[in-house]
Coordinates of C-alpha atoms in Angstrom, one line a residue:
X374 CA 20.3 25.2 -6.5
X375 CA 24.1 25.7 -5.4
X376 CA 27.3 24.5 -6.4
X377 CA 27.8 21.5 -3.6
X378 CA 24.2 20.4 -5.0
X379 CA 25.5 20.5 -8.9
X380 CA 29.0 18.5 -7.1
X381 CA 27.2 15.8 -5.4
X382 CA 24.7 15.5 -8.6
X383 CA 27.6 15.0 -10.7
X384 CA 29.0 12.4 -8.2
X385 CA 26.6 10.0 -8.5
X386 CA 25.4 10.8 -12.0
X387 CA 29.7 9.7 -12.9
X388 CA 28.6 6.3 -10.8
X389 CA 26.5 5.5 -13.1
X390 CA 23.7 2.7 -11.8
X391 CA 25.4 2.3 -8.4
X392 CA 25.4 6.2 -8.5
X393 CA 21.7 6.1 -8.9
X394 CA 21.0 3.6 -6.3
X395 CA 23.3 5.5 -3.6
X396 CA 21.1 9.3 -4.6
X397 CA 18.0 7.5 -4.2
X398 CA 19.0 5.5 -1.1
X399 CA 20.1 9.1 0.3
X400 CA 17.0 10.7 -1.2
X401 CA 14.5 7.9 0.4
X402 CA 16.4 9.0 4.0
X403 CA 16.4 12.2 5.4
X404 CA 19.1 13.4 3.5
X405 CA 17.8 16.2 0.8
X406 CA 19.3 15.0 -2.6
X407 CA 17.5 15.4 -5.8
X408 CA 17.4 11.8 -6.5
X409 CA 14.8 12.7 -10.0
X410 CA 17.9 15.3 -10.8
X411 CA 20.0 12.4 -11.3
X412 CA 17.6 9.7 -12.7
X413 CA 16.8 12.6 -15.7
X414 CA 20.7 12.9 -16.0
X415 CA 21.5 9.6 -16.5
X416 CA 18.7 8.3 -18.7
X417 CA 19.7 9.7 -22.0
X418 CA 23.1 7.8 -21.4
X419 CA 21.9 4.3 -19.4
X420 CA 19.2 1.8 -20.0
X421 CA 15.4 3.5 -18.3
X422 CA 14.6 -0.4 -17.0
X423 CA 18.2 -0.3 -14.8
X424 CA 18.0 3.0 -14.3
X425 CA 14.2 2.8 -12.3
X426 CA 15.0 -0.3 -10.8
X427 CA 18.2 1.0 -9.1
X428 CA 16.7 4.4 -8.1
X429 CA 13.5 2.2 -6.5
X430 CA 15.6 -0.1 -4.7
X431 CA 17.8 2.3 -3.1
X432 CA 14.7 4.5 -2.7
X433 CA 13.0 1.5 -0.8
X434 CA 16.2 1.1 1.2
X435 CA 16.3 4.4 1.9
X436 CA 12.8 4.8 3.0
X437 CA 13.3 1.2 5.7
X438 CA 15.9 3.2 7.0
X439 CA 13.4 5.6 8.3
X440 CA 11.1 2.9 8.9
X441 CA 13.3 1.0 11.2
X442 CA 14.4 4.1 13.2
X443 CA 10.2 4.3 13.9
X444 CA 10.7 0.3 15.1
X445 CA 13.2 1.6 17.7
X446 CA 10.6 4.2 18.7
X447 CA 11.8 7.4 20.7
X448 CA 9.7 10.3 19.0
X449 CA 12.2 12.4 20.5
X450 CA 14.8 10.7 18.4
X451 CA 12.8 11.2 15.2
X452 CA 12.6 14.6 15.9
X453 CA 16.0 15.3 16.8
X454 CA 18.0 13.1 14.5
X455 CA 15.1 12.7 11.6
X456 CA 14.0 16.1 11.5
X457 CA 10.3 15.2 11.1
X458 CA 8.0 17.5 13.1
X459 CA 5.6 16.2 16.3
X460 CA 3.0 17.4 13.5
X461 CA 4.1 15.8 10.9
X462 CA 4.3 12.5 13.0
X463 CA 1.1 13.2 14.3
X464 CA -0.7 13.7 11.0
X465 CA 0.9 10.6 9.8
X466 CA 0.1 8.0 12.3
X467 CA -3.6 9.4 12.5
X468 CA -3.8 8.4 8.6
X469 CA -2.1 5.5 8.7
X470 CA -4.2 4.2 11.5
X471 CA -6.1 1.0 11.0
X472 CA -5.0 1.1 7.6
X473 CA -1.8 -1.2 7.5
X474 CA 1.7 -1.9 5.8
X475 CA 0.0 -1.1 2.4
X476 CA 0.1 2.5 3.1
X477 CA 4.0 2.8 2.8
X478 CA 3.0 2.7 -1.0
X479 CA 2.4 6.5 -0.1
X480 CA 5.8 6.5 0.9
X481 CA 6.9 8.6 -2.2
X482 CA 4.9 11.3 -1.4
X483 CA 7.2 14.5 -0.8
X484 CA 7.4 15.8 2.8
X485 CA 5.2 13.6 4.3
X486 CA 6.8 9.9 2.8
X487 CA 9.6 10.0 5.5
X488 CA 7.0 10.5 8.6
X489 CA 4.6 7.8 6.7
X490 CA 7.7 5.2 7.2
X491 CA 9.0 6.9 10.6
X492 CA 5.0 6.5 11.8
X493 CA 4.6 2.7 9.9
X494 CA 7.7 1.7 12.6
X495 CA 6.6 3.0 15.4
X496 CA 3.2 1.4 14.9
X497 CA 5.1 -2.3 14.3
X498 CA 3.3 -2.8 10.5
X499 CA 4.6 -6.0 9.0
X500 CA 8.0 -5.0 7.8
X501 CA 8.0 -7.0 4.4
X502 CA 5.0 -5.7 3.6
X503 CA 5.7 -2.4 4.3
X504 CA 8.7 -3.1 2.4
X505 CA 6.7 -4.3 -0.7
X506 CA 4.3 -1.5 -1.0
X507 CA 6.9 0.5 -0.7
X508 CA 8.4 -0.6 -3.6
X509 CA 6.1 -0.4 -6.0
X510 CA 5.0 3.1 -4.9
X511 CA 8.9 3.7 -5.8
X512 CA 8.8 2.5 -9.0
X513 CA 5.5 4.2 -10.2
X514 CA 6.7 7.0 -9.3
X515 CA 10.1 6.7 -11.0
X516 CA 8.3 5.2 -14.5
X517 CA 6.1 8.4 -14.2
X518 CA 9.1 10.8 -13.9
X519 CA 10.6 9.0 -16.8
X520 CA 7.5 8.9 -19.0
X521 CA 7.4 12.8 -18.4
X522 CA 10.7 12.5 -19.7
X523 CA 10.1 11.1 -22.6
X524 CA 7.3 13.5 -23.3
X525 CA 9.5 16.7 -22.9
X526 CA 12.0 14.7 -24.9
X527 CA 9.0 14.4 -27.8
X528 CA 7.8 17.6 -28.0

């Protein structure tokens, strides 16, 4: 991608855990790091269990910060600060409608998981909950990136 890309990979790939935790918090924001980049760095030299459980915590942490910034509800904010397109925001909260805090499981989703938490906030969904599904869309799709791992790894 670039060389500050390869620098702030290696930055959080030398943390270690906390350095996977920190790429997926920043990931699971609005900040454009390559949180997989680093979980495939780091798992031929840490444990896979820590390794998906930091990245999906700090992913889920990352992804309430978006959610909580949709609590304090200026779309103009969003779209200034957040990046995240009328559209986009749009197109989320017509989804989301009537369906509840379980759809932040789709939270992982690329592109569209940052306007699925942004549009979860603004519509007041049960944070925990939001929280919770969140989560384990996280981690399912961390153990999927690691089983594909494994299989390149086998082959």
């Amino acid at each position: 991608m670039g060389e500050w890309f390869d620098a702030i990979v290696e930055f959080f790939v030398a943390w270690g855990y906390p350095g996977m935790f920190l790429a997926a918090a920043a990931a699971g924001s609005i900040i454009p790091i390559g949180s997989e980049v680093v979980l495939v760095l780091l798992l031929p030299k840490l444990n896979p269990f820590w390794l998906i459980l930091c990245a999906s915590l700090g992913n889920t942490l990352g992804g309430m910060t978006c959610f909580w910034l949709g609590w304090l509800g200026k779309r103009e904010w969003i779209h200034k600060y957040l990046g995240v397109s009328q559209e986009k925001l749009d197109k989320a909260t017509r989804f989301l409608s009537g369906r509840g805090a379980a759809m932040a499981f789709f939270s992982f989703m690329p592109y569209i998981g940052e306007a699925i938490a942004v549009a979860l906030g603004l519509m007041r969904s049960n944070q925990w909950l939001s929280a919770g599904a969140m989560f384990v869309g996280k981690v399912i799709r961390y153990v999927v990136i690691y089983l594909g791992w494994l299989g390149v790894i086998n082959l």
